[in-house]
């Protein structure tokens, strides 16, 4: 194992969340079971096998490793990756890849796909991602990964199997799609971006930013810069129905012990043990 960048790992049910995120340093996440990653602020060597990535916004510490990731997959003879980006980031990134191609003389095959608020990304038959607008200093997006299942419609439940079969043979649509929100990724955002996507409060796992935690750091200023403060979390404690809430993207102004102290003082129960600090 080549250990070139920090990666923290946490398992929840059948999902493993891996990544690292500090404000202005670098942000990268992946969930191997979903074959999906979020943000490319850096690219740990161990992450290259994940074939699909979604980028939340164009800030360098969330995006700058995209060429490295594409080049590595080509070098290792893996399929070109699919990378979803906010629309405004696609053309600049195509140009950057062309310039790297001139410097490096290596091809950089990848599929860059523009995404917008309201889009639905089909990952597979079972998995899809919804896209929402978040509120940051540049255009930015948040995401919810949904698991889809076909379920018998309520009016047909309790019927014997042969009757359902006959209905189906007769052309009736006996099942409907049911969507379960498995994981949400907020990216960088002020609270308005979280509030704008209620499914984020329902997802089994929520990965959210919590850049500022000290009471002395002013909330209005933090919101203007498109970030969250610990007070914003406190104001919403009753709304989080998530099984696991990962708070991350802490400012480099804080030592990890300070972050723990501030959060544990404000939330002694750590939201019934559901709140996890990504430190
Ligand atoms: Zn950031
Ligand atoms: Zn940012």
Tab-separated table of C-alpha atoms and ligand atoms in Angstrom:
chain	number	residue	atom	x	y	z
A	1	UNK	CA	0.000	0.000	0.000
A	2	UNK	CA	1.393	3.382	-1.018
A	3	UNK	CA	0.384	5.868	1.650
A	4	UNK	CA	0.685	9.236	-0.063
A	5	UNK	CA	-2.171	11.228	1.465
A	6	UNK	CA	-4.214	11.077	4.668
A	7	UNK	CA	-7.357	8.923	4.484
A	8	UNK	CA	-9.724	8.335	7.376
A	9	UNK	CA	-12.202	5.464	7.202
A	10	UNK	CA	-15.560	4.890	8.872
A	11	UNK	CA	-18.003	2.021	8.264
A	12	UNK	CA	-21.750	2.458	8.581
A	13	UNK	CA	-23.951	-0.551	7.785
A	14	UNK	CA	-22.931	-1.698	4.305
A	15	UNK	CA	-21.167	1.570	3.381
A	16	UNK	CA	-17.583	2.604	4.003
A	17	UNK	CA	-16.856	6.310	4.020
A	18	UNK	CA	-13.254	7.218	3.251
A	19	UNK	CA	-11.701	10.623	2.885
A	20	UNK	CA	-10.145	13.760	4.178
A	21	UNK	CA	-11.429	17.318	4.283
A	22	UNK	CA	-10.009	20.494	5.760
A	23	UNK	CA	-10.943	23.971	4.577
A	24	UNK	CA	-8.384	25.461	2.168
A	25	UNK	CA	-6.221	22.321	2.397
A	26	UNK	CA	-7.903	19.588	0.382
A	27	UNK	CA	-11.147	17.656	0.207
A	28	UNK	CA	-11.751	14.161	-1.179
A	29	UNK	CA	-14.254	11.452	-0.283
A	30	UNK	CA	-15.232	8.101	-1.647
A	31	UNK	CA	-17.620	5.270	-0.888
A	32	UNK	CA	-16.191	2.107	-2.453
A	33	UNK	CA	-19.487	0.171	-2.255
A	34	UNK	CA	-21.216	2.866	-4.331
A	35	UNK	CA	-18.232	2.988	-6.742
A	36	UNK	CA	-18.467	6.743	-6.297
A	37	UNK	CA	-16.296	9.605	-5.080
A	38	UNK	CA	-16.912	13.250	-4.242
A	39	UNK	CA	-14.415	16.035	-4.928
A	40	UNK	CA	-10.884	15.786	-6.213
A	41	UNK	CA	-8.857	18.171	-4.050
A	42	UNK	CA	-6.228	15.443	-3.990
A	43	UNK	CA	-6.198	11.845	-5.112
A	44	UNK	CA	-4.834	9.183	-2.760
A	45	UNK	CA	-3.193	6.385	-4.730
A	46	UNK	CA	-5.703	3.918	-3.289
A	47	UNK	CA	-8.674	5.869	-4.722
A	48	UNK	CA	-7.943	5.458	-8.435
A	49	UNK	CA	-10.062	2.307	-8.807
A	50	UNK	CA	-13.250	4.305	-8.202
A	51	UNK	CA	-14.539	5.013	-11.722
A	52	UNK	CA	-17.067	7.810	-11.153
A	53	UNK	CA	-16.535	11.115	-9.422
A	54	UNK	CA	-18.751	14.097	-8.668
A	55	UNK	CA	-17.225	17.525	-8.052
A	56	UNK	CA	-19.168	20.005	-5.902
A	57	UNK	CA	-17.559	23.249	-7.063
A	58	UNK	CA	-14.557	24.799	-8.771
A	59	UNK	CA	-12.401	25.733	-5.778
A	60	UNK	CA	-8.925	24.353	-6.260
A	61	UNK	CA	-8.840	22.391	-3.016
A	62	UNK	CA	-11.845	20.400	-4.282
A	63	UNK	CA	-10.760	19.960	-7.895
A	64	UNK	CA	-7.048	20.336	-8.594
A	65	UNK	CA	-6.239	16.591	-8.651
A	66	UNK	CA	-8.599	15.821	-11.525
A	67	UNK	CA	-5.792	15.611	-14.153
A	68	UNK	CA	-3.707	13.372	-11.889
A	69	UNK	CA	-6.636	11.005	-11.374
A	70	UNK	CA	-7.355	10.788	-15.109
A	71	UNK	CA	-3.671	10.229	-15.944
A	72	UNK	CA	-3.286	7.464	-13.362
A	73	UNK	CA	-6.290	5.556	-14.641
A	74	UNK	CA	-4.895	5.719	-18.156
A	75	UNK	CA	-1.448	4.614	-16.994
A	76	UNK	CA	-2.989	1.649	-15.158
A	77	UNK	CA	-5.046	0.738	-18.241
A	78	UNK	CA	-8.361	1.349	-16.477
A	79	UNK	CA	-11.415	2.641	-18.339
A	80	UNK	CA	-11.620	6.436	-18.737
A	81	UNK	CA	-13.481	7.836	-15.722
A	82	UNK	CA	-16.767	9.715	-15.750
A	83	UNK	CA	-16.560	12.984	-13.821
A	84	UNK	CA	-19.595	15.175	-13.171
A	85	UNK	CA	-18.903	18.899	-12.668
A	86	UNK	CA	-20.928	22.098	-12.278
A	87	UNK	CA	-21.526	23.396	-15.785
A	88	UNK	CA	-19.212	26.393	-15.488
A	89	UNK	CA	-16.267	24.200	-14.523
A	90	UNK	CA	-16.401	21.876	-17.549
A	91	UNK	CA	-14.893	24.063	-20.274
A	92	UNK	CA	-12.071	25.475	-18.096
A	93	UNK	CA	-11.197	21.922	-17.046
A	94	UNK	CA	-11.169	20.715	-20.681
A	95	UNK	CA	-8.662	23.470	-21.437
A	96	UNK	CA	-6.536	22.602	-18.408
A	97	UNK	CA	-6.444	18.974	-19.570
A	98	UNK	CA	-5.351	20.091	-23.053
A	99	UNK	CA	-2.511	22.144	-21.578
A	100	UNK	CA	-1.431	19.264	-19.354
A	101	UNK	CA	-1.487	17.076	-22.423
A	102	UNK	CA	1.033	19.434	-24.029
A	103	UNK	CA	3.280	19.427	-20.973
A	104	UNK	CA	3.052	15.730	-20.233
A	105	UNK	CA	2.607	14.302	-23.767
A	106	UNK	CA	0.172	11.792	-22.303
A	107	UNK	CA	-3.453	11.508	-23.339
A	108	UNK	CA	-6.002	12.292	-20.628
A	109	UNK	CA	-9.122	10.349	-21.609
A	110	UNK	CA	-12.187	11.068	-19.501
A	111	UNK	CA	-15.834	11.930	-19.820
A	112	UNK	CA	-16.578	15.336	-18.251
A	113	UNK	CA	-20.319	15.773	-17.761
A	114	UNK	CA	-21.961	19.111	-16.894
A	115	UNK	CA	-24.559	18.962	-14.112
A	116	UNK	CA	-27.105	21.486	-12.838
A	117	UNK	CA	-29.453	21.869	-9.860
A	118	UNK	CA	-32.441	19.575	-10.359
A	119	UNK	CA	-30.533	16.989	-12.426
A	120	UNK	CA	-30.774	13.276	-11.752
A	121	UNK	CA	-27.658	11.217	-12.418
A	122	UNK	CA	-28.220	7.528	-13.180
A	123	UNK	CA	-25.338	5.587	-11.673
A	124	UNK	CA	-26.850	2.139	-12.126
A	125	UNK	CA	-30.204	0.388	-12.051
A	126	UNK	CA	-30.222	0.621	-8.255
A	127	UNK	CA	-28.470	3.914	-7.660
A	128	UNK	CA	-29.134	7.470	-8.697
A	129	UNK	CA	-28.022	10.895	-7.524
A	130	UNK	CA	-30.069	14.078	-7.247
A	131	UNK	CA	-28.348	17.445	-7.564
A	132	UNK	CA	-29.261	20.598	-5.628
A	133	UNK	CA	-27.866	24.129	-5.542
A	134	UNK	CA	-25.866	25.055	-2.467
A	135	UNK	CA	-24.753	28.512	-1.350
A	136	UNK	CA	-21.046	29.292	-1.588
A	137	UNK	CA	-18.804	31.990	-3.112
A	138	UNK	CA	-18.769	30.218	-6.503
A	139	UNK	CA	-21.524	28.109	-8.139
A	140	UNK	CA	-21.698	24.944	-6.051
A	141	UNK	CA	-23.801	21.801	-5.793
A	142	UNK	CA	-24.891	19.267	-3.195
A	143	UNK	CA	-25.895	15.645	-3.772
A	144	UNK	CA	-28.116	12.869	-2.464
A	145	UNK	CA	-27.462	9.243	-3.454
A	146	UNK	CA	-30.682	7.216	-3.607
A	147	UNK	CA	-31.169	3.476	-3.701
A	148	UNK	CA	-34.068	2.502	-5.947
A	149	UNK	CA	-36.263	-0.531	-5.566
A	150	UNK	CA	-39.446	-1.720	-7.235
A	151	UNK	CA	-42.148	-2.300	-4.648
A	152	UNK	CA	-45.639	-3.726	-5.006
A	153	UNK	CA	-48.175	-0.876	-5.110
A	154	UNK	CA	-50.283	-0.644	-1.911
A	155	UNK	CA	-53.483	-1.606	-3.734
A	156	UNK	CA	-51.946	-4.969	-4.753
A	157	UNK	CA	-50.361	-5.850	-1.421
A	158	UNK	CA	-51.895	-8.935	0.180
A	159	UNK	CA	-53.048	-10.404	-3.136
A	160	UNK	CA	-51.968	-13.991	-3.885
A	161	UNK	CA	-49.001	-14.401	-6.217
A	162	UNK	CA	-50.914	-15.918	-9.151
A	163	UNK	CA	-53.377	-13.034	-9.140
A	164	UNK	CA	-50.516	-10.533	-9.269
A	165	UNK	CA	-48.957	-12.522	-12.088
A	166	UNK	CA	-52.224	-12.389	-14.035
A	167	UNK	CA	-52.501	-8.645	-13.486
A	168	UNK	CA	-48.947	-8.215	-14.708
A	169	UNK	CA	-49.611	-10.396	-17.772
A	170	UNK	CA	-52.695	-8.271	-18.402
A	171	UNK	CA	-50.453	-5.242	-18.700
A	172	UNK	CA	-51.011	-3.655	-15.264
A	173	UNK	CA	-48.093	-1.812	-13.664
A	174	UNK	CA	-48.174	-3.570	-10.289
A	175	UNK	CA	-44.973	-2.085	-8.858
A	176	UNK	CA	-43.789	1.461	-8.206
A	177	UNK	CA	-40.309	2.848	-7.655
A	178	UNK	CA	-39.330	3.452	-4.052
A	179	UNK	CA	-36.305	5.613	-3.326
A	180	UNK	CA	-34.252	5.390	-0.159
A	181	UNK	CA	-31.795	8.248	0.539
A	182	UNK	CA	-28.577	6.461	1.474
A	183	UNK	CA	-26.027	9.247	1.575
A	184	UNK	CA	-25.938	13.019	1.171
A	185	UNK	CA	-22.937	15.211	0.458
A	186	UNK	CA	-23.350	18.921	1.126
A	187	UNK	CA	-20.005	20.145	-0.198
A	188	UNK	CA	-19.170	23.747	0.746
A	189	UNK	CA	-22.240	25.745	1.695
A	190	UNK	CA	-23.839	28.188	4.078
A	191	UNK	CA	-26.957	26.867	5.897
A	192	UNK	CA	-29.284	28.014	3.112
A	193	UNK	CA	-27.858	25.302	0.838
A	194	UNK	CA	-28.626	22.598	3.397
A	195	UNK	CA	-32.139	23.903	4.068
A	196	UNK	CA	-32.868	23.981	0.343
A	197	UNK	CA	-32.552	20.185	0.124
A	198	UNK	CA	-34.737	18.544	2.823
A	199	UNK	CA	-33.627	15.043	1.713
A	200	UNK	CA	-30.218	15.809	3.203
A	201	UNK	CA	-31.806	15.666	6.667
A	202	UNK	CA	-33.299	12.244	5.822
A	203	UNK	CA	-30.310	10.493	4.255
A	204	UNK	CA	-28.917	7.614	6.314
A	205	UNK	CA	-25.492	9.241	6.153
A	206	UNK	CA	-24.938	12.992	5.826
A	207	UNK	CA	-21.481	14.335	5.070
A	208	UNK	CA	-21.567	18.034	5.816
A	209	UNK	CA	-19.166	20.881	6.182
A	210	UNK	CA	-18.736	22.600	9.542
A	211	UNK	CA	-15.933	25.008	8.815
A	212	UNK	CA	-16.271	27.198	11.931
A	213	UNK	CA	-16.906	26.169	15.541
A	214	UNK	CA	-15.586	28.939	17.835
A	215	UNK	CA	-18.201	31.275	19.373
A	216	UNK	CA	-15.887	34.221	18.610
A	217	UNK	CA	-16.128	33.603	14.858
A	218	UNK	CA	-18.978	35.702	13.548
A	219	UNK	CA	-21.834	33.887	11.886
A	220	UNK	CA	-22.904	36.610	9.436
A	221	UNK	CA	-19.393	36.832	8.015
A	222	UNK	CA	-19.145	33.041	7.775
A	223	UNK	CA	-22.431	32.834	5.875
A	224	UNK	CA	-21.217	35.498	3.462
A	225	UNK	CA	-18.240	33.292	2.671
A	226	UNK	CA	-20.569	30.341	2.068
A	227	UNK	CA	-19.770	28.225	5.120
A	228	UNK	CA	-21.412	26.735	8.223
A	229	UNK	CA	-20.916	27.526	11.884
A	230	UNK	CA	-21.547	25.235	14.858
A	231	UNK	CA	-24.477	27.511	15.828
A	232	UNK	CA	-26.157	26.624	12.512
A	233	UNK	CA	-26.002	22.954	13.482
A	234	UNK	CA	-27.457	23.757	16.919
A	235	UNK	CA	-30.352	25.652	15.361
A	236	UNK	CA	-31.269	22.534	13.381
A	237	UNK	CA	-30.736	19.737	15.931
A	238	UNK	CA	-34.372	18.620	15.780
A	239	UNK	CA	-34.292	18.276	12.005
A	240	UNK	CA	-31.481	15.782	11.513
A	241	UNK	CA	-33.058	12.346	11.088
A	242	UNK	CA	-29.786	10.878	9.789
A	243	UNK	CA	-28.297	7.741	11.332
A	244	UNK	CA	-24.822	9.235	10.936
A	245	UNK	CA	-23.812	12.877	10.530
A	246	UNK	CA	-20.211	13.477	9.560
A	247	UNK	CA	-19.012	17.009	10.305
A	248	UNK	CA	-15.928	17.932	8.317
A	249	UNK	CA	-14.029	20.643	6.416
A	250	UNK	CA	-12.913	22.363	9.645
A	251	UNK	CA	-10.910	25.556	9.363
A	252	UNK	CA	-7.148	25.233	9.733
A	253	UNK	CA	-7.361	27.919	12.427
A	254	UNK	CA	-8.415	25.221	14.904
A	255	UNK	CA	-6.420	22.469	16.527
A	256	UNK	CA	-8.377	19.170	16.545
A	257	UNK	CA	-8.668	19.363	20.356
A	258	UNK	CA	-10.271	22.812	20.103
A	259	UNK	CA	-12.809	21.468	17.606
A	260	UNK	CA	-13.695	18.562	19.911
A	261	UNK	CA	-14.004	20.875	22.918
A	262	UNK	CA	-16.265	23.392	21.183
A	263	UNK	CA	-18.565	20.755	19.704
A	264	UNK	CA	-18.777	18.583	22.836
A	265	UNK	CA	-19.545	21.644	24.943
A	266	UNK	CA	-22.378	22.699	22.641
A	267	UNK	CA	-23.684	19.163	22.013
A	268	UNK	CA	-22.717	16.954	24.989
A	269	UNK	CA	-24.747	14.032	23.621
A	270	UNK	CA	-23.230	14.457	20.149
A	271	UNK	CA	-26.766	14.145	18.701
A	272	UNK	CA	-27.364	10.801	20.471
A	273	UNK	CA	-23.964	9.623	19.325
A	274	UNK	CA	-24.850	10.143	15.671
A	275	UNK	CA	-22.525	13.118	15.168
A	276	UNK	CA	-19.026	12.155	14.095
A	277	UNK	CA	-16.202	14.679	13.759
A	278	UNK	CA	-13.956	13.938	10.787
A	279	UNK	CA	-10.612	14.594	12.493
B	1	LIG	ZN1	-13.785	23.850	0.675
B	2	LIG	ZN1	-15.117	26.135	-1.522
